[in-house]
PDB file of C-alpha atoms in Angstrom:
ATOM      1  CA  MET A   1      61.911 166.868-123.943  1.00  0.00           C
ATOM      2  CA  PHE A   2      61.356 168.295-127.423  1.00  0.00           C
ATOM      3  CA  PRO A   3      62.617 167.262-130.888  1.00  0.00           C
ATOM      4  CA  PHE A   4      66.007 168.698-131.883  1.00  0.00           C
ATOM      5  CA  SER A   5      64.277 170.721-134.602  1.00  0.00           C
ATOM      6  CA  ASP A   6      62.540 172.794-131.894  1.00  0.00           C
ATOM      7  CA  TYR A   7      65.887 174.189-130.694  1.00  0.00           C
ATOM      8  CA  GLN A   8      67.947 176.847-132.418  1.00  0.00           C
ATOM      9  CA  GLU A   9      71.270 175.551-131.047  1.00  0.00           C
ATOM     10  CA  HIS A  10      72.522 172.704-128.877  1.00  0.00           C
ATOM     11  CA  TYR A  11      75.580 173.270-126.669  1.00  0.00           C
ATOM     12  CA  ILE A  12      77.602 170.857-124.566  1.00  0.00           C
ATOM     13  CA  ILE A  13      79.361 171.760-121.331  1.00  0.00           C
ATOM     14  CA  GLY A  14      82.132 169.203-120.923  1.00  0.00           C
ATOM     15  CA  PHE A  15      84.243 168.490-117.848  1.00  0.00           C
ATOM     16  CA  VAL A  16      87.528 166.627-117.860  1.00  0.00           C
ATOM     17  CA  TYR A  17      89.152 165.796-114.535  1.00  0.00           C
ATOM     18  CA  SER A  18      91.398 163.418-112.617  1.00  0.00           C
ATOM     19  CA  ARG A  19      90.232 161.497-109.607  1.00  0.00           C
ATOM     20  CA  GLY A  20      91.620 162.893-106.369  1.00  0.00           C
ATOM     21  CA  LYS A  21      93.672 160.972-103.870  1.00  0.00           C
ATOM     22  CA  LYS A  22      91.787 158.536-101.685  1.00  0.00           C
ATOM     23  CA  SER A  23      91.595 158.975 -97.961  1.00  0.00           C
ATOM     24  CA  ASN A  24      94.062 156.957 -95.924  1.00  0.00           C
ATOM     25  CA  ARG A  25      91.254 156.325 -93.430  1.00  0.00           C
ATOM     26  CA  GLY A  26      89.485 153.891 -95.698  1.00  0.00           C
ATOM     27  CA  SER A  27      86.205 154.290 -97.435  1.00  0.00           C
ATOM     28  CA  PRO A  28      83.559 155.309 -96.591  1.00  0.00           C
ATOM     29  CA  PHE A  29      84.386 157.630 -93.714  1.00  0.00           C
ATOM     30  CA  VAL A  30      82.299 160.381 -92.115  1.00  0.00           C
ATOM     31  CA  TYR A  31      84.383 163.390 -91.149  1.00  0.00           C
ATOM     32  CA  PRO A  32      83.370 165.460 -88.156  1.00  0.00           C
ATOM     33  CA  VAL A  33      82.765 169.152 -88.824  1.00  0.00           C
ATOM     34  CA  ASP A  34      85.960 170.171 -87.037  1.00  0.00           C
ATOM     35  CA  GLU A  35      87.966 168.058 -89.561  1.00  0.00           C
ATOM     36  CA  LEU A  36      86.553 169.533 -92.784  1.00  0.00           C
ATOM     37  CA  ASP A  37      90.043 170.621 -93.839  1.00  0.00           C
ATOM     38  CA  ASN A  38      91.062 166.938 -93.857  1.00  0.00           C
ATOM     39  CA  VAL A  39      88.377 165.766 -96.297  1.00  0.00           C
ATOM     40  CA  PRO A  40      90.148 164.566 -99.480  1.00  0.00           C
ATOM     41  CA  VAL A  41      89.157 166.390-102.658  1.00  0.00           C
ATOM     42  CA  PRO A  42      87.368 163.855-104.912  1.00  0.00           C
ATOM     43  CA  ILE A  43      88.435 165.480-108.184  1.00  0.00           C
ATOM     44  CA  GLU A  44      91.351 167.639-109.331  1.00  0.00           C
ATOM     45  CA  ASN A  45      92.952 169.015-112.517  1.00  0.00           C
ATOM     46  CA  ILE A  46      89.576 170.232-113.721  1.00  0.00           C
ATOM     47  CA  GLU A  47      89.283 171.440-117.309  1.00  0.00           C
ATOM     48  CA  PHE A  48      86.072 172.351-119.096  1.00  0.00           C
ATOM     49  CA  PHE A  49      84.809 173.370-122.493  1.00  0.00           C
ATOM     50  CA  VAL A  50      81.617 174.701-124.054  1.00  0.00           C
ATOM     51  CA  GLN A  51      80.995 173.729-127.646  1.00  0.00           C
ATOM     52  CA  GLU A  52      78.189 173.258-130.111  1.00  0.00           C
ATOM     53  CA  LYS A  53      77.267 169.572-130.051  1.00  0.00           C
ATOM     54  CA  TRP A  54      77.783 168.977-133.776  1.00  0.00           C
ATOM     55  CA  ARG A  55      81.359 170.265-133.575  1.00  0.00           C
ATOM     56  CA  ILE A  56      82.419 167.478-131.214  1.00  0.00           C
ATOM     57  CA  ALA A  57      80.286 164.700-132.673  1.00  0.00           C
ATOM     58  CA  GLY A  58      81.881 161.702-134.344  1.00  0.00           C
ATOM     59  CA  ASP A  59      80.422 159.407-136.975  1.00  0.00           C
ATOM     60  CA  ARG A  60      80.003 156.467-134.573  1.00  0.00           C
ATOM     61  CA  ALA A  61      77.468 155.950-131.803  1.00  0.00           C
ATOM     62  CA  GLY A  62      78.664 156.811-128.340  1.00  0.00           C
ATOM     63  CA  SER A  63      77.194 154.028-126.223  1.00  0.00           C
ATOM     64  CA  GLY A  64      75.269 151.933-128.697  1.00  0.00           C
ATOM     65  CA  ASN A  65      72.114 153.870-127.885  1.00  0.00           C
ATOM     66  CA  THR A  66      70.996 155.608-131.086  1.00  0.00           C
ATOM     67  CA  THR A  67      70.060 158.754-129.159  1.00  0.00           C
ATOM     68  CA  ASN A  68      73.689 159.278-128.094  1.00  0.00           C
ATOM     69  CA  ILE A  69      76.176 160.828-130.497  1.00  0.00           C
ATOM     70  CA  GLY A  70      79.760 159.581-130.331  1.00  0.00           C
ATOM     71  CA  SER A  71      82.414 162.167-129.587  1.00  0.00           C
ATOM     72  CA  ILE A  72      85.772 162.945-131.095  1.00  0.00           C
ATOM     73  CA  THR A  73      89.049 161.949-129.489  1.00  0.00           C
ATOM     74  CA  GLY A  74      91.828 164.417-128.970  1.00  0.00           C
ATOM     75  CA  THR A  75      93.204 166.993-126.596  1.00  0.00           C
ATOM     76  CA  ILE A  76      91.203 169.362-124.454  1.00  0.00           C
ATOM     77  CA  ASP A  77      92.145 172.098-126.929  1.00  0.00           C
ATOM     78  CA  ASP A  78      90.583 170.038-129.755  1.00  0.00           C
ATOM     79  CA  PHE A  79      87.325 169.978-127.828  1.00  0.00           C
ATOM     80  CA  ARG A  80      87.542 173.675-126.950  1.00  0.00           C
ATOM     81  CA  GLU A  81      88.141 174.567-130.589  1.00  0.00           C
ATOM     82  CA  GLY A  82      85.547 172.118-131.952  1.00  0.00           C
ATOM     83  CA  LYS A  83      88.027 170.335-134.219  1.00  0.00           C
TER      84      LYS A  83
END
């Protein structure tokens, strides 16, 4: 909403996850309330990090849009440590 210069700091909250197992009932499927325990979890192995944006920025554009900054590649610990 405002130019970057108006902010003191800019942090990123990043989420890394695996897709969960698909239902064996097919997709899409509406589960009745009494079967909530059978609803497959859509994501698993969730990891997250919070880092200043410049610490995880690369020197290439992320998506070709000049307003997006490309990110580094590496392990989750690289992102957590801002390497």
